[in-house]
Structure formats: structure tokens, C-alpha cells
PDB file of C-alpha atoms in Angstrom:
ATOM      1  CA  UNK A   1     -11.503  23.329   4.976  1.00 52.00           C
ATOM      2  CA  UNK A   2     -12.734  26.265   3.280  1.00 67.00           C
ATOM      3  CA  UNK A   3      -9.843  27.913   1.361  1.00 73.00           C
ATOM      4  CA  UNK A   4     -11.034  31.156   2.448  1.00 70.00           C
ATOM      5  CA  UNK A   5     -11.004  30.215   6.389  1.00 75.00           C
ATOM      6  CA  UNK A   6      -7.156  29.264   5.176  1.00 78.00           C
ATOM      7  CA  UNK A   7      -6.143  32.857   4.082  1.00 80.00           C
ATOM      8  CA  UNK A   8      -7.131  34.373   7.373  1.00 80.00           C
ATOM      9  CA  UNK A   9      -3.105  34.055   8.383  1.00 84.00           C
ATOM     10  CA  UNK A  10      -1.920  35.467   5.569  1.00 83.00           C
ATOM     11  CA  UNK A  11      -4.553  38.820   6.617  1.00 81.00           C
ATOM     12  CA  UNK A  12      -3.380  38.563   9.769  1.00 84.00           C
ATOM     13  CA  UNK A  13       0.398  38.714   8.800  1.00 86.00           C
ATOM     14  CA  UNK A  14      -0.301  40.999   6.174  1.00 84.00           C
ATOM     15  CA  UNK A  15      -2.048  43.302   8.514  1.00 82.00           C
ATOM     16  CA  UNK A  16       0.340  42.908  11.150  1.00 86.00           C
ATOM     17  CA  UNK A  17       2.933  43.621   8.745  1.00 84.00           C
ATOM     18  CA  UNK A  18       1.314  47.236   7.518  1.00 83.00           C
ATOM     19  CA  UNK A  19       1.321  48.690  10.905  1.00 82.00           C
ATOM     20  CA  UNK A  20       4.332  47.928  11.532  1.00 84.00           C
ATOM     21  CA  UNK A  21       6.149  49.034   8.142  1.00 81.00           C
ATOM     22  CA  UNK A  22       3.315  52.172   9.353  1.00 81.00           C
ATOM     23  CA  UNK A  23       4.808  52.844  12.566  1.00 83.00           C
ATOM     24  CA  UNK A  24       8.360  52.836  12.068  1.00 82.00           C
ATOM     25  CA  UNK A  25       7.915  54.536   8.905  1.00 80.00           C
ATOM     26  CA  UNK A  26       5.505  56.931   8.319  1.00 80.00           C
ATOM     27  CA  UNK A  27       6.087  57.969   4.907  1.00 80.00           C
ATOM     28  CA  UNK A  28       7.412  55.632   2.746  1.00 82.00           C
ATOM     29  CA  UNK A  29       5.545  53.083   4.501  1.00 80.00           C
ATOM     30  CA  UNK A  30       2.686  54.515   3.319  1.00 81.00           C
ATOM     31  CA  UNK A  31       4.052  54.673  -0.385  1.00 83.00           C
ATOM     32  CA  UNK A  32       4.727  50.846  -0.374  1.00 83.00           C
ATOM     33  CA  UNK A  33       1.153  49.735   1.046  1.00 82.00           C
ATOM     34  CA  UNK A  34      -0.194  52.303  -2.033  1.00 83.00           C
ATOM     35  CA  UNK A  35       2.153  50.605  -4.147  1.00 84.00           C
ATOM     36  CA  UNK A  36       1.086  47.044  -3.252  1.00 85.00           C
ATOM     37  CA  UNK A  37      -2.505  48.056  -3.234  1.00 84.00           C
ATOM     38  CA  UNK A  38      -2.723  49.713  -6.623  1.00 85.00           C
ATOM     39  CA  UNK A  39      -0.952  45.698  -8.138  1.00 87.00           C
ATOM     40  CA  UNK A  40      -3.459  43.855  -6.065  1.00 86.00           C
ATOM     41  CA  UNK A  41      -6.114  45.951  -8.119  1.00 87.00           C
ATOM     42  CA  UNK A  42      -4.431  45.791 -11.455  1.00 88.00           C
ATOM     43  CA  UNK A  43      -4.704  42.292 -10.814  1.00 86.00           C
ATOM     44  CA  UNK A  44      -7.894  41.703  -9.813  1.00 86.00           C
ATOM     45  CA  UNK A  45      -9.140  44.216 -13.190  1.00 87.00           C
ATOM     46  CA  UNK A  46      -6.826  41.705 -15.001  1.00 89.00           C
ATOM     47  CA  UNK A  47      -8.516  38.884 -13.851  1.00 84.00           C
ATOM     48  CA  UNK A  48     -12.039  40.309 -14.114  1.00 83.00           C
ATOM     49  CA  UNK A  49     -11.506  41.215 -17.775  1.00 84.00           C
ATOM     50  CA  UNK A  50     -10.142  37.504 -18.005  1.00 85.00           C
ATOM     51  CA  UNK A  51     -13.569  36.306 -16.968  1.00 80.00           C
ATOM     52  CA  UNK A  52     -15.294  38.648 -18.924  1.00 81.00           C
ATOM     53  CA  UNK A  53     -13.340  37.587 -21.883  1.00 81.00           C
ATOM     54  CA  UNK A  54     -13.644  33.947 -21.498  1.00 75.00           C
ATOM     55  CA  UNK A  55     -15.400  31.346 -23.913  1.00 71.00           C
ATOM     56  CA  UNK A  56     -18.216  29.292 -22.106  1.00 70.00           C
ATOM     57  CA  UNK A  57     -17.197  25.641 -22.366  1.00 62.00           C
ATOM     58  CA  UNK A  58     -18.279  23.396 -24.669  1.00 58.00           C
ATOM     59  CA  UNK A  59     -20.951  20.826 -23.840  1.00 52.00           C
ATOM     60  CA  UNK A  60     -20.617  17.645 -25.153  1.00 54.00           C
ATOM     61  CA  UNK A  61     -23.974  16.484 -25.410  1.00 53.00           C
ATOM     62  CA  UNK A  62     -26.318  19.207 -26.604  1.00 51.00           C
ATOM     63  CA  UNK A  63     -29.515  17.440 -25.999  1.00 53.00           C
ATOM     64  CA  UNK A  64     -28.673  17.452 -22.145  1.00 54.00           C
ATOM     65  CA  UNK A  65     -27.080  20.725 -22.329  1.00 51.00           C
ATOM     66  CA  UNK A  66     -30.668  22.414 -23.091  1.00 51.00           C
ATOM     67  CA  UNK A  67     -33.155  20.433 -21.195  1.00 52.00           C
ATOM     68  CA  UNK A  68     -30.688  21.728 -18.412  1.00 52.00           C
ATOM     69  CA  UNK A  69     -30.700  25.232 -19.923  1.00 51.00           C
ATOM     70  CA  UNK A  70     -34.672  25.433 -19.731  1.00 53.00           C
ATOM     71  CA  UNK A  71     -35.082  24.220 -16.696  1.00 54.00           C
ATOM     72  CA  UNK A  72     -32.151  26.150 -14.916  1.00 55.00           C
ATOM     73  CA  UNK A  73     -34.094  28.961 -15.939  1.00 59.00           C
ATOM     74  CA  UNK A  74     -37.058  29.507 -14.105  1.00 65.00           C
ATOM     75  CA  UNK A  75     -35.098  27.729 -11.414  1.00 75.00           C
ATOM     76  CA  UNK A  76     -32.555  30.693 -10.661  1.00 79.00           C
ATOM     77  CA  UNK A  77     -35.094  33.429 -11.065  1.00 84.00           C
ATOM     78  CA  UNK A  78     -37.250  31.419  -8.111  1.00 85.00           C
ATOM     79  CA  UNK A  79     -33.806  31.050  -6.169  1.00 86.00           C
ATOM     80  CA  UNK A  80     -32.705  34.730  -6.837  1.00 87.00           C
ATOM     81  CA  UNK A  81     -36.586  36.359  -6.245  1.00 88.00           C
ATOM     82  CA  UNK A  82     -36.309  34.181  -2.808  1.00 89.00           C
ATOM     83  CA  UNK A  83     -33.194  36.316  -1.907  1.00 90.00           C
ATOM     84  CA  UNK A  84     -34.361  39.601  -2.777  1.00 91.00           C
ATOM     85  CA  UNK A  85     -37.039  38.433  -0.189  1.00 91.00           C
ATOM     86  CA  UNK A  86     -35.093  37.229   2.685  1.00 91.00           C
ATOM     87  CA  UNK A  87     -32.488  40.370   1.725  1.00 92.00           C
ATOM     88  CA  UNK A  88     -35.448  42.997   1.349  1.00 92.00           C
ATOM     89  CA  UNK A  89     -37.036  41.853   4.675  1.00 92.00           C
ATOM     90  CA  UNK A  90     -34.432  41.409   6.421  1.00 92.00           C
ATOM     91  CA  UNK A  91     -33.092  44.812   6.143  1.00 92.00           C
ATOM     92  CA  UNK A  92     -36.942  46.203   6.774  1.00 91.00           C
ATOM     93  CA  UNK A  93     -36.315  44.315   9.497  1.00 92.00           C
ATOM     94  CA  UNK A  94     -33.051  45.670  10.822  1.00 91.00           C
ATOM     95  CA  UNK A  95     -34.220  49.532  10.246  1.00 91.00           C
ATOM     96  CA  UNK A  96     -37.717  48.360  12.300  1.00 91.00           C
ATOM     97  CA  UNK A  97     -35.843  47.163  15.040  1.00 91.00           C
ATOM     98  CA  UNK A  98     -33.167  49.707  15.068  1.00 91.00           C
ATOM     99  CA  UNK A  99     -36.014  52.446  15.329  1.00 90.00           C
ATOM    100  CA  UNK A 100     -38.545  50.760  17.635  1.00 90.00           C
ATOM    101  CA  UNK A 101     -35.764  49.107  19.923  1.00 89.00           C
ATOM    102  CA  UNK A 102     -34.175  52.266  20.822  1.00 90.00           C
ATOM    103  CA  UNK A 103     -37.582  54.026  20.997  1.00 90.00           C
ATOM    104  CA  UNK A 104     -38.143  51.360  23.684  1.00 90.00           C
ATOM    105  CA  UNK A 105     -35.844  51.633  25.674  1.00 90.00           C
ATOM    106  CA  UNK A 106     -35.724  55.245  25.871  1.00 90.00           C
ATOM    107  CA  UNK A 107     -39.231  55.322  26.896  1.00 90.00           C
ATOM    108  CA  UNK A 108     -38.162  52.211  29.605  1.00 90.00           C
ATOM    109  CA  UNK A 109     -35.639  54.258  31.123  1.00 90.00           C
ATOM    110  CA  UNK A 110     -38.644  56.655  31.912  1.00 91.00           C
ATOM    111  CA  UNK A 111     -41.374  54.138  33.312  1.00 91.00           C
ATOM    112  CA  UNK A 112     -39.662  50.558  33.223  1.00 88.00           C
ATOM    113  CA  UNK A 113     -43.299  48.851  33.727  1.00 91.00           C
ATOM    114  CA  UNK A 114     -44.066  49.209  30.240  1.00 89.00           C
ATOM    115  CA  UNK A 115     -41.458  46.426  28.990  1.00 88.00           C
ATOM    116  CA  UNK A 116     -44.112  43.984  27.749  1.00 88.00           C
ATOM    117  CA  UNK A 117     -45.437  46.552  25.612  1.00 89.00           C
ATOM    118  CA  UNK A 118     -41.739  47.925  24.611  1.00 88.00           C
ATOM    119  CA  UNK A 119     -41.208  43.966  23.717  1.00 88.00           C
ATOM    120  CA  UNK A 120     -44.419  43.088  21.823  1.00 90.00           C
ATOM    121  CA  UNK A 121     -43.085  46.436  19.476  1.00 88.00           C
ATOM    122  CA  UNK A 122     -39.797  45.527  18.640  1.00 88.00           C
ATOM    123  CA  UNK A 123     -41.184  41.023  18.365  1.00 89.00           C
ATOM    124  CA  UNK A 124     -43.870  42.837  15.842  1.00 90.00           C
ATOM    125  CA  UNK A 125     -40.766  44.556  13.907  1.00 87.00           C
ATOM    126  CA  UNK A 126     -38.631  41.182  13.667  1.00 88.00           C
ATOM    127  CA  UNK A 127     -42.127  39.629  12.491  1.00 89.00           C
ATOM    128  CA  UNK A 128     -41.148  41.458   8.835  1.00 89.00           C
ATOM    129  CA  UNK A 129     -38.168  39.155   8.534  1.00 90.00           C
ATOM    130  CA  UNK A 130     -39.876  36.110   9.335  1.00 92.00           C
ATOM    131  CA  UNK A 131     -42.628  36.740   6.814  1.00 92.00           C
ATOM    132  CA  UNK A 132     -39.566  37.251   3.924  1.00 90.00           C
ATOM    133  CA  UNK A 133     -38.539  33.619   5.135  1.00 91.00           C
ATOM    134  CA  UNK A 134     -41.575  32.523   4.527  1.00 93.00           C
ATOM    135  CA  UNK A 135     -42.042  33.766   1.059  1.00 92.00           C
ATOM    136  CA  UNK A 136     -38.660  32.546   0.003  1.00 91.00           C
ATOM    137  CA  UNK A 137     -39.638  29.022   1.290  1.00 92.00           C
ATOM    138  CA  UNK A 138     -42.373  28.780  -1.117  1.00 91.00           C
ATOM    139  CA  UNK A 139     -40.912  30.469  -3.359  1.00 88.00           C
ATOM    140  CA  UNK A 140     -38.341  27.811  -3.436  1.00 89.00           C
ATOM    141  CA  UNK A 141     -40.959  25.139  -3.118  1.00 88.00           C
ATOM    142  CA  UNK A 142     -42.244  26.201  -6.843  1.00 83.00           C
ATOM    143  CA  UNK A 143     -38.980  25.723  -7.984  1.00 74.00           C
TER     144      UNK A 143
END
């Protein structure tokens, strides 16, 4: 199981737990949830400077570690150019849709026997996503 599927109790309690300490009272329940937030953040700045901070490991054959390093390379840029085109498209797509769709159907509520049309509109819009899938796929195929 995915560890973070396993912490959705704990948000659940935890949530639970805040409106209730909310409701009954007002004020210095409010205090305590700033108090706990402001340590969850000092921690998580703690632990982010930790990473920062931290030494790569050491590789213990060096031959390996740089035919690996070369080739990792070009690899990632494909893999992150490949999501900058399903992301970039994808949210053309969403604005496209979002636009057109409601375009649509205000223009259905007027004269509902121009649906196809409305359709073929809003199909063209999601068509911008597709096409970002299709660059990331050979993108990912030169990889």
C-alpha cells in the first residue's frame, strides 16, 4: 500500500479533531491549530535545509557511475520536455474547453438543434491535449 493512501486517517482525525477543538473553542482553539501549524513548518524548513545540506552518496564503482551519468542525461530532459507537453496542453486544453463548452451550451439553451456543431467545438478543443500526448510519446520514444 502506498504510505500516503495510509495517512489519510490520520487527516481525517486530525481534521476532525480541528473543528471540533474550533467549535467548542473559538479562541484558543484557534491559537493551538496556529501553534501546531507554525512546528509542522519549522519542521518541514528543517528538513528541507537537511536535504539541501546533504552529501550525494558515494558510488562505488566510478566507471558505472558515469556511463549512467551521461546517459541519464539526455534521458531526463526527454522525460521532463514530455511533461511540459502533456502539462502545457493539457491546460490549453482545459481553458479551450472551459470557454467553448460553456459558449455551447449557452447558445444550446437558445436553439438546441445546433448540438452537433456545439460538440464538434468543444471535441476540436480536447484535440489540443491529445496532440501534447502525442508529442510526449515520441518524445519518450527518442529517449
Amino acid at each position: 500500500m502506498n504510505i500516503w493512501l495510509g495517512t489519510i486517517p490520520f487527516f481525517l482525525l486530525a481534521t476532525v479533531g480541528a473543528l471540533l477543538l474550533l467549535k467548542r473553542r473559538r479562541r484558543s482553539g484557534l491559537t493551538v491549530l496556529v501553534g501546531i501549524n507554525a512546528a509542522i513548518m519549522a519542521g518541514a524548513l528543517i528538513l528541507v535545509a537537511a536535504a539541501w545540506n546533504a552529501a550525494p552518496a558515494a558510488a562505488s564503482n566510478l566507471q558505472t557511475t558515469t556511463a549512467a551519468a551521461t546517459s541519464s542525461g539526455s534521458d531526463s530532459s526527454a522525460l521532463i520536455a514530455a511533461s511540459i507537453a502533456v502539462a502545457g496542453s493539457s491546460l490549453g486544453a482545459a481553458f479551450a474547453v472551459a470557454y467553448t463548452g460553456s459558449a455551447a451550451l449557452a447558445a444550446m439553451s437558445e436553439r438546441p438543434e445546433i448540438f452537433g456543431r456545439a460538440m464538434v467545438v468543444v471535441g476540436l478543443a480536447e484535440g489540443i491535449a491529445i496532440y501534447g500526448l502525442i508529442i510526449a510519446i515520441i518524445l519518450i520514444g527518442r529517449a
